[in-house]
PDB file of C-alpha atoms and ligand atoms in Angstrom:
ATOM      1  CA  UNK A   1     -46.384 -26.883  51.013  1.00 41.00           C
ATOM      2  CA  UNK A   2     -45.363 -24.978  54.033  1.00 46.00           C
ATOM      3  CA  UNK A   3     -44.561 -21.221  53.434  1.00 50.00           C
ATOM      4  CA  UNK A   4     -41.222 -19.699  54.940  1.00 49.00           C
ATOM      5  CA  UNK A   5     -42.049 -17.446  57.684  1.00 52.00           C
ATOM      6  CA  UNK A   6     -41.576 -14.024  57.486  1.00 54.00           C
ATOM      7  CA  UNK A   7     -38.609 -14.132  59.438  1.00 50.00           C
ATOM      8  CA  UNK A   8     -37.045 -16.766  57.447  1.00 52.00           C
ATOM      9  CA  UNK A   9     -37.949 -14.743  54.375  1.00 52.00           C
ATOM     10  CA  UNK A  10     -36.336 -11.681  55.653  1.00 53.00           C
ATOM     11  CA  UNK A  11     -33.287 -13.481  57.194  1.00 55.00           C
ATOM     12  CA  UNK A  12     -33.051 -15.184  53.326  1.00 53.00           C
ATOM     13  CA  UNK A  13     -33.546 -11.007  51.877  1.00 65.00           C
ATOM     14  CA  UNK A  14     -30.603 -10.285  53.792  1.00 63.00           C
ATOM     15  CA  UNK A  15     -28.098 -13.045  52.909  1.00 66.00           C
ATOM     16  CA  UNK A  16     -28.936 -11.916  49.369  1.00 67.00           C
ATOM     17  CA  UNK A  17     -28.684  -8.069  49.361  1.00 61.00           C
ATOM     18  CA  UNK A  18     -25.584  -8.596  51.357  1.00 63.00           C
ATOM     19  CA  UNK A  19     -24.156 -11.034  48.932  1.00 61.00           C
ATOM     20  CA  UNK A  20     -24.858  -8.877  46.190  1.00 64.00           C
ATOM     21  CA  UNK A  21     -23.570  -5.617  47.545  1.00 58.00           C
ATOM     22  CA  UNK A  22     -20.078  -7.638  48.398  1.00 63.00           C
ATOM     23  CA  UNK A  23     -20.385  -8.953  44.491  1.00 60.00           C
ATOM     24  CA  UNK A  24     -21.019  -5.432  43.516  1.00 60.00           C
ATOM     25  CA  UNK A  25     -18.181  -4.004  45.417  1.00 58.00           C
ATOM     26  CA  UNK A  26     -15.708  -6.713  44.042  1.00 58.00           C
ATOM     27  CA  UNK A  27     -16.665  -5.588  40.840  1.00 56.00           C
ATOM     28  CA  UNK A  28     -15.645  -2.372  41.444  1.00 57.00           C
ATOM     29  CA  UNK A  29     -12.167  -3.228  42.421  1.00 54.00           C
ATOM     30  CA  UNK A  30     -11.547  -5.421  39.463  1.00 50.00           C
ATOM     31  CA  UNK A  31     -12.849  -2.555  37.224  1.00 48.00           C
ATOM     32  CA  UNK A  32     -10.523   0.133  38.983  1.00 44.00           C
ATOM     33  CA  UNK A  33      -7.716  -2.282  38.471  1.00 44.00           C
ATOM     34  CA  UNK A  34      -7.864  -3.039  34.943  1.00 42.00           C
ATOM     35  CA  UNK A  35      -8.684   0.689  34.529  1.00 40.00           C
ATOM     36  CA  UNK A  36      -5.548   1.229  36.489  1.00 39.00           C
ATOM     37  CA  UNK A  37      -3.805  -1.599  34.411  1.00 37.00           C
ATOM     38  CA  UNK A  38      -4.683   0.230  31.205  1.00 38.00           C
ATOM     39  CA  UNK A  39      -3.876   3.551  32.145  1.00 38.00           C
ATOM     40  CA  UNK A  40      -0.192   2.665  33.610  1.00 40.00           C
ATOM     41  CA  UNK A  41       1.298   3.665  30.250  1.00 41.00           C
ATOM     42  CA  UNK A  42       0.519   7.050  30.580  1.00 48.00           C
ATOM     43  CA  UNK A  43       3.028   7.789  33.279  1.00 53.00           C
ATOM     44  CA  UNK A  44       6.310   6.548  31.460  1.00 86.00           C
ATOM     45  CA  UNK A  45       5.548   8.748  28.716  1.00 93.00           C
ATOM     46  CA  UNK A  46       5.196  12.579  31.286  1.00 95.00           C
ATOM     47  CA  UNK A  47       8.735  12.785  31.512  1.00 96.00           C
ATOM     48  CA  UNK A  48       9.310  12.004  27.855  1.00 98.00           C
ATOM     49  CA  UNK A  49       6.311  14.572  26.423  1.00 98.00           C
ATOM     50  CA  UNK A  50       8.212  17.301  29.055  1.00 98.00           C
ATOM     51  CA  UNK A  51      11.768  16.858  28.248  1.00 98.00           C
ATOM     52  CA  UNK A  52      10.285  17.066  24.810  1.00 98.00           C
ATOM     53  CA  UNK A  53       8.553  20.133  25.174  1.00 98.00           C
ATOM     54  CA  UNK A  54      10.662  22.047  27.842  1.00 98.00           C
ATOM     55  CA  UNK A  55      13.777  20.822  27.712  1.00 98.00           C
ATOM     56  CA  UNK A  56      16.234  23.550  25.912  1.00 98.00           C
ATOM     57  CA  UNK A  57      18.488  20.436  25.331  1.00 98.00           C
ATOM     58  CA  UNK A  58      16.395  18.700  22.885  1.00 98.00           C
ATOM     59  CA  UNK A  59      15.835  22.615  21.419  1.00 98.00           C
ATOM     60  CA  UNK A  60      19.842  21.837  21.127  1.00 98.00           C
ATOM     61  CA  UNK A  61      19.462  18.607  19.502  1.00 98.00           C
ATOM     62  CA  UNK A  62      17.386  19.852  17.053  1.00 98.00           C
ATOM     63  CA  UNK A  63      19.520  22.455  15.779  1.00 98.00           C
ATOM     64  CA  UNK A  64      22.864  20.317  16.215  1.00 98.00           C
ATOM     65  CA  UNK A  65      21.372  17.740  14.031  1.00 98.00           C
ATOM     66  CA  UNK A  66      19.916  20.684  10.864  1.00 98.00           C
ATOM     67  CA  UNK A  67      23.547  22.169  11.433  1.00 98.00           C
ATOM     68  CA  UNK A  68      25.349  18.907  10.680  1.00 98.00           C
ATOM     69  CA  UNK A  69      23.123  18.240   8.012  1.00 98.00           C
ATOM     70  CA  UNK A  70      23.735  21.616   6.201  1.00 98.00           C
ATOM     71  CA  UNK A  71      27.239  21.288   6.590  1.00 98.00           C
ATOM     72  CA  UNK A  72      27.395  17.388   5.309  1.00 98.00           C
ATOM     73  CA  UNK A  73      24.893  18.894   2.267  1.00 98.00           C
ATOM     74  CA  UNK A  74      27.689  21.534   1.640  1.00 98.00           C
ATOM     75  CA  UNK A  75      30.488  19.318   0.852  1.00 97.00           C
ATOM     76  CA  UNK A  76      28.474  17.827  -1.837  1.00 97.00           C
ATOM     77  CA  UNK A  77      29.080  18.715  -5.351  1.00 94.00           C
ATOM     78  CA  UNK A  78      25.232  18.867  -7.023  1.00 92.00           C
ATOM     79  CA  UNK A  79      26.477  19.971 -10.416  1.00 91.00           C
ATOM     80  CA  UNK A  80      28.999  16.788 -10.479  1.00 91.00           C
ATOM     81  CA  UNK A  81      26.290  14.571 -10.079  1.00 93.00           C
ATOM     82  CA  UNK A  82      24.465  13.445 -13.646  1.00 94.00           C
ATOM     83  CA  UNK A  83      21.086  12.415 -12.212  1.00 97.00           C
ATOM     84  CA  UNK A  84      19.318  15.002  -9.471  1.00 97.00           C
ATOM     85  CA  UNK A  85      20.111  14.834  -6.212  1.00 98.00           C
ATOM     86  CA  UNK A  86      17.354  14.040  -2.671  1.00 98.00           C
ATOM     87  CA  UNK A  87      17.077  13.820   0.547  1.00 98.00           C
ATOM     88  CA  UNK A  88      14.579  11.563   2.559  1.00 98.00           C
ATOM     89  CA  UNK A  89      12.952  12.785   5.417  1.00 98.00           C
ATOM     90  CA  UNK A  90      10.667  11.170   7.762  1.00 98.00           C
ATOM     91  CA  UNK A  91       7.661  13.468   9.310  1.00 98.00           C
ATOM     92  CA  UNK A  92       6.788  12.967  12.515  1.00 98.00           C
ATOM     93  CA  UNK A  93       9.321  13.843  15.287  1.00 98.00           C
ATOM     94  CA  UNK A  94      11.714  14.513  12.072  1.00 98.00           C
ATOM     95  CA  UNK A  95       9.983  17.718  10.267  1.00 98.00           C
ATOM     96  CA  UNK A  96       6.421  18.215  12.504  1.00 98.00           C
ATOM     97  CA  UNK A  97       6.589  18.156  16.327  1.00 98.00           C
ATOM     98  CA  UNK A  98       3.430  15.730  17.512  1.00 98.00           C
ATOM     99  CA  UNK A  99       4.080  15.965  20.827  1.00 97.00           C
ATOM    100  CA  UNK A 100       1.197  18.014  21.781  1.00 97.00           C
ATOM    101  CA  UNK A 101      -0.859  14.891  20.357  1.00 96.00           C
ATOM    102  CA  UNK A 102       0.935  12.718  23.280  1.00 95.00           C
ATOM    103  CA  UNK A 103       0.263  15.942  25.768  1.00 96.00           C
ATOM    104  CA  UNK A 104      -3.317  16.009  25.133  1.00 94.00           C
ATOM    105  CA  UNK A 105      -3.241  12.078  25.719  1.00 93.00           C
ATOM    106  CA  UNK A 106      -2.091  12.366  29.006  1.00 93.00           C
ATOM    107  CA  UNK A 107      -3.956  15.034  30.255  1.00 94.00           C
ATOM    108  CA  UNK A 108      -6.757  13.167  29.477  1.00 93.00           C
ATOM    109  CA  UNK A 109      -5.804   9.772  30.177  1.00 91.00           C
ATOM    110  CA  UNK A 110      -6.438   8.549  26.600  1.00 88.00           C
ATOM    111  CA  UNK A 111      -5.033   6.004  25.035  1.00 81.00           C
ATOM    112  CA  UNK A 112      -2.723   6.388  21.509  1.00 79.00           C
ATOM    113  CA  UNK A 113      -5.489   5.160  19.171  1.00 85.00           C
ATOM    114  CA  UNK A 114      -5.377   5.383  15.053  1.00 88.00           C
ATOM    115  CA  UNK A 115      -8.974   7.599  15.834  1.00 90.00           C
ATOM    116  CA  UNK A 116      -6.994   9.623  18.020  1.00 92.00           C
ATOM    117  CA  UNK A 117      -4.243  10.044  15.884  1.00 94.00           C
ATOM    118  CA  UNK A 118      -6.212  11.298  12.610  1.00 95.00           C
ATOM    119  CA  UNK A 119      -8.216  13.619  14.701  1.00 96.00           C
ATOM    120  CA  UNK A 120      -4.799  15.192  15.884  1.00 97.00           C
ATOM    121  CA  UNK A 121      -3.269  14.933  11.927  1.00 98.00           C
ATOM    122  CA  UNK A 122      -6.719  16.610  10.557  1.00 98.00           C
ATOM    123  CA  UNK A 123      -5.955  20.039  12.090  1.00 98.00           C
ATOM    124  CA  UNK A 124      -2.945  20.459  10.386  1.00 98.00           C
ATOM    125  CA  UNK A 125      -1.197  21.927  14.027  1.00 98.00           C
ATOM    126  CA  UNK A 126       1.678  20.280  14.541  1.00 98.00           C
ATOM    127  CA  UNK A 127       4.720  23.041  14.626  1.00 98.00           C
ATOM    128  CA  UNK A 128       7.991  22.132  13.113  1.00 98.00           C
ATOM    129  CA  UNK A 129      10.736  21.019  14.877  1.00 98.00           C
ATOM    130  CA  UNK A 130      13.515  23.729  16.105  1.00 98.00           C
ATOM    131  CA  UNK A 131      15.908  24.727  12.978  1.00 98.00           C
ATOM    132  CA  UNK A 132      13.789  21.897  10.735  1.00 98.00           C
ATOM    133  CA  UNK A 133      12.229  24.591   7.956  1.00 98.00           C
ATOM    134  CA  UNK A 134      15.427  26.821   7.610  1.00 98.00           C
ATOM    135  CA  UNK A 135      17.474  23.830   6.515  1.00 98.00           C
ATOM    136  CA  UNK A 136      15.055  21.854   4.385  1.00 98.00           C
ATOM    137  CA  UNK A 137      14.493  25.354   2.729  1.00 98.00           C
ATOM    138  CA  UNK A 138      18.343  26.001   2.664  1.00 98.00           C
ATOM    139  CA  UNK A 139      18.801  22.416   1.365  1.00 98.00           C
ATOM    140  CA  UNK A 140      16.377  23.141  -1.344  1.00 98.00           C
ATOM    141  CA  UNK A 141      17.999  26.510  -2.045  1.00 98.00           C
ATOM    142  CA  UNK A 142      21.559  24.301  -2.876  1.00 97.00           C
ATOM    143  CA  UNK A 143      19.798  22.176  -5.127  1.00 97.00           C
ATOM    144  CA  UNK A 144      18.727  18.963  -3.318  1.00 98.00           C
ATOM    145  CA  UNK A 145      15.075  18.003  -3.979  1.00 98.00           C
ATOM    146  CA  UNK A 146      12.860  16.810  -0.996  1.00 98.00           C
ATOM    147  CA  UNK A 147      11.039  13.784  -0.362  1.00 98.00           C
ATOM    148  CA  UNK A 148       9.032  13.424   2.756  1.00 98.00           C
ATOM    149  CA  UNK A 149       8.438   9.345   3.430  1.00 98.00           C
ATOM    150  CA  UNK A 150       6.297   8.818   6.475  1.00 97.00           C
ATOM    151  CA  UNK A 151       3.841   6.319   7.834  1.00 96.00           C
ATOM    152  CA  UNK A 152       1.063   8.155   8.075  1.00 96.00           C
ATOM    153  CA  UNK A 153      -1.937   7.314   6.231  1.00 94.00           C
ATOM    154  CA  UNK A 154      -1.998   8.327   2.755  1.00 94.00           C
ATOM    155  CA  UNK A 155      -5.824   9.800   3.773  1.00 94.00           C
ATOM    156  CA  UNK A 156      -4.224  11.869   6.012  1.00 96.00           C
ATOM    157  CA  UNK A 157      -2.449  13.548   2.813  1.00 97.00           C
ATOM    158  CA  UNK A 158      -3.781  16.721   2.457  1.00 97.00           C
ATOM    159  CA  UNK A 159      -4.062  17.501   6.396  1.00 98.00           C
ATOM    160  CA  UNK A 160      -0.473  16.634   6.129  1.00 98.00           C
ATOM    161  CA  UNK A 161       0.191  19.285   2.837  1.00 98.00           C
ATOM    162  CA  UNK A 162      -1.350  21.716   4.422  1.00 98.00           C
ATOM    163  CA  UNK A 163       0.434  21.410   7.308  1.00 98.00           C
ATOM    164  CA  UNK A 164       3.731  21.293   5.745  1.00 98.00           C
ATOM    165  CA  UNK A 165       2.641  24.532   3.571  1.00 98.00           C
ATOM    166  CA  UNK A 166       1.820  26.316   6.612  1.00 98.00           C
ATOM    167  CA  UNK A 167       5.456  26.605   7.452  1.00 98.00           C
ATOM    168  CA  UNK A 168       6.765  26.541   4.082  1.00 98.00           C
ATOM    169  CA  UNK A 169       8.218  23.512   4.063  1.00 98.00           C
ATOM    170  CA  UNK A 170       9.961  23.304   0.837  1.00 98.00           C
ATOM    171  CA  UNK A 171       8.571  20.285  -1.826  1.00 98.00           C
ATOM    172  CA  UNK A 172       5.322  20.372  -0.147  1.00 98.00           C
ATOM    173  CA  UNK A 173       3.196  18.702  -2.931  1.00 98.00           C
ATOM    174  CA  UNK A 174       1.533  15.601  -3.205  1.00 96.00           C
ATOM    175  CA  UNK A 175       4.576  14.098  -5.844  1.00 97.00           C
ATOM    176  CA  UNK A 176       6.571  14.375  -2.870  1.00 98.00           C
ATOM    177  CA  UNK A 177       4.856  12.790  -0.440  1.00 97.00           C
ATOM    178  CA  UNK A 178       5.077   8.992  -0.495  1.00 96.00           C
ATOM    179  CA  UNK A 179       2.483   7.804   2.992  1.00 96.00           C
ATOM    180  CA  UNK A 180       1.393   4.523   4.243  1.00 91.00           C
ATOM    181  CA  UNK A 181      -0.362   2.496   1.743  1.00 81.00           C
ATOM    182  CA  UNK A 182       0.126  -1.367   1.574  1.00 84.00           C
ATOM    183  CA  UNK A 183       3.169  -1.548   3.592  1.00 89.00           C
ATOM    184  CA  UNK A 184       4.592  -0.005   6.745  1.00 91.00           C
ATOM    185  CA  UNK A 185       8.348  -0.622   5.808  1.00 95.00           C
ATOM    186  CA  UNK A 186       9.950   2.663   3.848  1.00 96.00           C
ATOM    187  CA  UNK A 187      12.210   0.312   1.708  1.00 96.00           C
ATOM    188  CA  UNK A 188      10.392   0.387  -1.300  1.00 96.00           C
ATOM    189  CA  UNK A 189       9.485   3.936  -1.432  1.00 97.00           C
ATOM    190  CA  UNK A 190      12.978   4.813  -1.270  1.00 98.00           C
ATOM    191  CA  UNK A 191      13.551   2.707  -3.843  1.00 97.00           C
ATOM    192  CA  UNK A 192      10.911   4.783  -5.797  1.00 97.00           C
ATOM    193  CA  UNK A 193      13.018   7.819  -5.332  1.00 98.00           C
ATOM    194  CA  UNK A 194      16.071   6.228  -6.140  1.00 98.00           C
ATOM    195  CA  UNK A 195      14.891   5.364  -9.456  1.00 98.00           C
ATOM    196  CA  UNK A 196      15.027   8.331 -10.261  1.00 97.00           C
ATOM    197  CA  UNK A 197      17.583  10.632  -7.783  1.00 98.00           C
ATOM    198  CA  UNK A 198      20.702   9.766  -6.090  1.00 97.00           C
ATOM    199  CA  UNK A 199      19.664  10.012  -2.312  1.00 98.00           C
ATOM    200  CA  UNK A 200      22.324  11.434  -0.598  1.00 98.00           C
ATOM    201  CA  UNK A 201      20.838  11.967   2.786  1.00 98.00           C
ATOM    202  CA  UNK A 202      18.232  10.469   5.218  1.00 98.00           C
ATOM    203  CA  UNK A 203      16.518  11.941   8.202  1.00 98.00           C
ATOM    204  CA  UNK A 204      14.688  10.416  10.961  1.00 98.00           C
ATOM    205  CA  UNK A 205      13.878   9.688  14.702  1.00 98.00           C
ATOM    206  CA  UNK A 206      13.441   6.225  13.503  1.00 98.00           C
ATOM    207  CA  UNK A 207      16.323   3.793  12.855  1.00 98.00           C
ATOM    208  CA  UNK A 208      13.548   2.181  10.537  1.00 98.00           C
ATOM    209  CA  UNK A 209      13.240   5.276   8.910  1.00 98.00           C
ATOM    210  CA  UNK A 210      17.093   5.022   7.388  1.00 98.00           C
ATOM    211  CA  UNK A 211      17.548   1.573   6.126  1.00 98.00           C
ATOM    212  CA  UNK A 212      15.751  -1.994   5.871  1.00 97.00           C
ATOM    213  CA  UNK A 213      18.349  -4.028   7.878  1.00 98.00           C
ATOM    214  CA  UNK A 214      16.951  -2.346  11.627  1.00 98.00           C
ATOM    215  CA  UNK A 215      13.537  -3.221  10.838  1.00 97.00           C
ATOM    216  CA  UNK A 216      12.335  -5.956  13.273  1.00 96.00           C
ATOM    217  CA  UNK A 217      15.073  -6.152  15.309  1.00 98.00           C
ATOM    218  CA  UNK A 218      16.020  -7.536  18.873  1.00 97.00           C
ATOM    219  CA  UNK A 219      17.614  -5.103  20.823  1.00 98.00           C
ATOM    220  CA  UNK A 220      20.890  -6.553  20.601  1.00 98.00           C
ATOM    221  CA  UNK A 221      20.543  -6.855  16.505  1.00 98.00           C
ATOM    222  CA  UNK A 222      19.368  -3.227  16.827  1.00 98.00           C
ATOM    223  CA  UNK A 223      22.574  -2.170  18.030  1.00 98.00           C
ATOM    224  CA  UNK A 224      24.751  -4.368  16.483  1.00 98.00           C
ATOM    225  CA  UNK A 225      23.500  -2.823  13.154  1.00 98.00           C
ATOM    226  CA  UNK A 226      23.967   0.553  14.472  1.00 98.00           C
ATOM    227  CA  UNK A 227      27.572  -0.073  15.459  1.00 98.00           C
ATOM    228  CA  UNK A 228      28.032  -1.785  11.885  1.00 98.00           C
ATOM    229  CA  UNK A 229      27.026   1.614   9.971  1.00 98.00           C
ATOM    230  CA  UNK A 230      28.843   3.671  12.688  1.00 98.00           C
ATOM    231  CA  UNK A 231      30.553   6.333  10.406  1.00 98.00           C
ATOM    232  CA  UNK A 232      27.120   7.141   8.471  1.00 98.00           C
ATOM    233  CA  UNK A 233      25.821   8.677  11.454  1.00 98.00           C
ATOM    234  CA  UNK A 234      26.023  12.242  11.220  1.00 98.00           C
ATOM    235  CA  UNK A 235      26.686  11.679   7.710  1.00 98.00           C
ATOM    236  CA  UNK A 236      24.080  10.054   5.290  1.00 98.00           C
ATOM    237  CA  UNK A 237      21.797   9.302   8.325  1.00 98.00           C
ATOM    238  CA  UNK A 238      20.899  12.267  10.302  1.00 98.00           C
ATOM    239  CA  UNK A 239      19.092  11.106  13.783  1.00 98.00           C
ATOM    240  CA  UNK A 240      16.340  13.475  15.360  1.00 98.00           C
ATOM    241  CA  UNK A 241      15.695  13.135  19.083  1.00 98.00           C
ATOM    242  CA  UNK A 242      12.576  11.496  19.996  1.00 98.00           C
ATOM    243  CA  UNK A 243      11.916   9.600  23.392  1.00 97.00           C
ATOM    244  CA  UNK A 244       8.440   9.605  23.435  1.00 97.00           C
ATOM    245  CA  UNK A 245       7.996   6.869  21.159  1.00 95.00           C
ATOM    246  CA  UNK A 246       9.723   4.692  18.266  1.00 96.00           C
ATOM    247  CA  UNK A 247      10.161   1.418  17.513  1.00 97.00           C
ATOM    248  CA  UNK A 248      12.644   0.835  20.306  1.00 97.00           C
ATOM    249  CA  UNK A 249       9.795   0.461  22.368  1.00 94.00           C
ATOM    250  CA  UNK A 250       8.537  -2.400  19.942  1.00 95.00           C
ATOM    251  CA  UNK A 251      12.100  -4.100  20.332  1.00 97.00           C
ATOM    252  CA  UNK A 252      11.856  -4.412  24.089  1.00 96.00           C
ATOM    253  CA  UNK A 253       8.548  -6.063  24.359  1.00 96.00           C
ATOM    254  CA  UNK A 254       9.654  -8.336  21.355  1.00 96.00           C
ATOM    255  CA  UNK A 255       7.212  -6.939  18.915  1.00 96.00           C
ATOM    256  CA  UNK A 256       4.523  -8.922  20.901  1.00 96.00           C
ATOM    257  CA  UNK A 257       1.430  -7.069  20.174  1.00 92.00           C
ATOM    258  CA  UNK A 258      -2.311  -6.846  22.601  1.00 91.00           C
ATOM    259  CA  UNK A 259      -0.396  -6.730  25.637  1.00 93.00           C
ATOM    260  CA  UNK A 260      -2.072  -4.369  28.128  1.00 91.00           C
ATOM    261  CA  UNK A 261       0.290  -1.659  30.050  1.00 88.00           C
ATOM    262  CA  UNK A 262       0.599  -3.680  33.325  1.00 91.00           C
ATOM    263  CA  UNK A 263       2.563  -6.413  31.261  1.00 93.00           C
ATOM    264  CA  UNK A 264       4.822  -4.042  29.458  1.00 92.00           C
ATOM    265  CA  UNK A 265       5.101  -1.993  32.312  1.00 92.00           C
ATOM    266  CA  UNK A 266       6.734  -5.211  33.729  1.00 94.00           C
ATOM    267  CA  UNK A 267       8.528  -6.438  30.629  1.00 94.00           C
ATOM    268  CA  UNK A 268       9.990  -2.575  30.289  1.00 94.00           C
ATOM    269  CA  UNK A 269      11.142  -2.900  33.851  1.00 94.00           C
ATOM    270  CA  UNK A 270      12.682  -6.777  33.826  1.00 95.00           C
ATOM    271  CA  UNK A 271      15.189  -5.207  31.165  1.00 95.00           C
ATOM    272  CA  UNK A 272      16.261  -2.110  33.488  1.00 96.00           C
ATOM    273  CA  UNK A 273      20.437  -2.377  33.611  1.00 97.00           C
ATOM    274  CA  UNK A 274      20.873  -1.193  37.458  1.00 97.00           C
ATOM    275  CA  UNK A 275      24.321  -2.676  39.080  1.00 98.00           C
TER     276      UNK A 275
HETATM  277 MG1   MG B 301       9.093   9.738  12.879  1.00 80.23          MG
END
C-alpha cells in the first residue's frame, strides 16, 4: 500500500485542524446564545426589583393598603361576634419584603431556583414591608388573631419564625403558620382557620392568595373574577403591590411550564396592547 506523502499528509492536517477550529467556534456561538436565551429573563425583572426598592410610590402603596385595612378592621364589632375573629395574610411581598432575593439574582445573573430560594429564606433577612408590623400589631391589639398562610415550604418554618419574631410580628408561632405541604392552593388551609374563626380579612399580592375561584386562570377569567368581587377590594381583600412576580406571569404564558426565557420573552411580548 502506497503511503500519502508528506505533503498530502500535511495538506489532510490542515483540512482537519481547520475544520475543527470552525466546529469549535460554532460551538461557541450556540453556547453564548442559549446562555443569552436563558439569561433574557433577568432584564424584565430590573425595573420591577427598582421600582420595588426605590420607588417612594410603592413606599405609598404599602402604607395606603395597612391604612385601609386598619380602618376596614375598625368598623368591625369583635365583641358582637360569638366565635373569634382572623385575618389571613400571605408572606412574601404581603408581610416580608424578598426583593433583595430577586436583587441578588440579577446581579449575579442567577436564575430563581427552589436552592436559591431556601438559601435566601434560611437567613431569616427579609425586612417587612412599609407600615406591615404596626398594623398586624395594631390589628392584634383590637382583638383579631393572625394567621400567616404562605407557600413556602413548611421546612423553611423556623427560618420563617424567626424572621417574623425579629420584627415582632404579632402571632408569630408555629400554630399560626400554615406553609406548603401537599398542596400549593391556600383553599383548604383557610378552611382550617375557618373552622374555627370567622375570617374577616385577607391580605395578599396574590389574587390566589384571597380566594379559590382566580386560581388557574386565563387572563381574561382573571379579570372577569376580579370585576365580579369588585366591592371586596379594599374591603375583605386587601391587595399589596408586587410586580416582580405573581401568578399573573403564569396566566400569560398559559401556565405552560419548561419554557426557556427566549420563548416567554416572546409570548410576554405577542400580548403587549400598543395602538
Ligand atoms: Mg406573596
Amino acid at each position: 500500500m502506497r503511503r500519502p506523502s508528506g505533503l498530502f499528509v500535511y495538506t489532510f492536517s490542515m483540512k482537519k485542524l481547520l475544520f475543527s477550529f470552525a466546529l469549535l467556534l460554532l460551538l461557541q456561538q450556540l453556547s453564548a446564545q442559549t446562555m443569552q436565551a436563558q439569561h433574557t429573563a433577568a432584564p424584565n425583572k430590573l425595573l420591577p426589583v427598582l421600582w420595588h426598592q426605590h420607588a417612594a410610590e410603592y413606599r405609598a402603596l404599602c402604607y395606603q393598603a395597612f391604612n385601609l385595612a386598619e380602618l376596614r378592621l375598625a368598623s368591625i364589632k369583635v365583641k358582637k361576634h360569638k366565635r373569634p375573629l382572623a385575618i389571613i395574610t400571605d408572606i412574601d411581598e404581603t408581610a416580608l419584603d424578598n426583593s433583595y432575593s430577586e436583587a441578588q439574582s440579577i446581579k449575579t445573573n442567577a436564575e430563581y431556583n427552589p436552592a436559591n430560594w431556601k438559601n435566601w429564606t434560611s437567613k431569616a433577612a427579609a425586612t417587612p414591608l412599609p407600615g406591615a408590623v404596626a398594623f398586624f400589631q395594631k390589628a392584634k391589639q383590637m382583638g383579631f388573631h393572625v394567621f400567616y398562610i404562605s407557600n413556602r415550604d413548611t421546612s423553611e418554618v423556623s427560618a420563617t419564625l424567626k424572621n417574623l419574631q425579629t420584627y415582632q410580628f404579632p402571632d408569630a408561632t408555629a400554630e399560626h403558620l400554615l406553609f406548603l405541604s401537599n398542596e400549593s392552593s391556600k383553599e383548604t388551609r383557610r378552611q382550617k382557620v375557618a373552622e374555627q374563626y370567622d375570617i374577616v380579612m385577607l391580605l395578599g399580592d396574590n389574587l390566589n392568595d384571597f380566594a379559590k375561584v382566580f386560581e388557574k386562570k386565563s387572563i381574561a377569567d382573571r379579570f372577569a373574577e376580579t370585576d365580579a368581587v369588585q366591592a371586596e377590594w379594599g374591603k375583605k381583600f386587601i391587595v399589596l403591590p408586587n410586580a416582580i412576580y405573581g401568578e399573573w406571569e403564569n396566566a400569560l404564558i398559559q401556565y405552560k411550564r419548561g419554557l426557556n426565557n427566549a420563548q416567554k420573552d416572546s409570548a410576554y411580548k405577542a400580548q403587549l396592547k400598543g395602538y
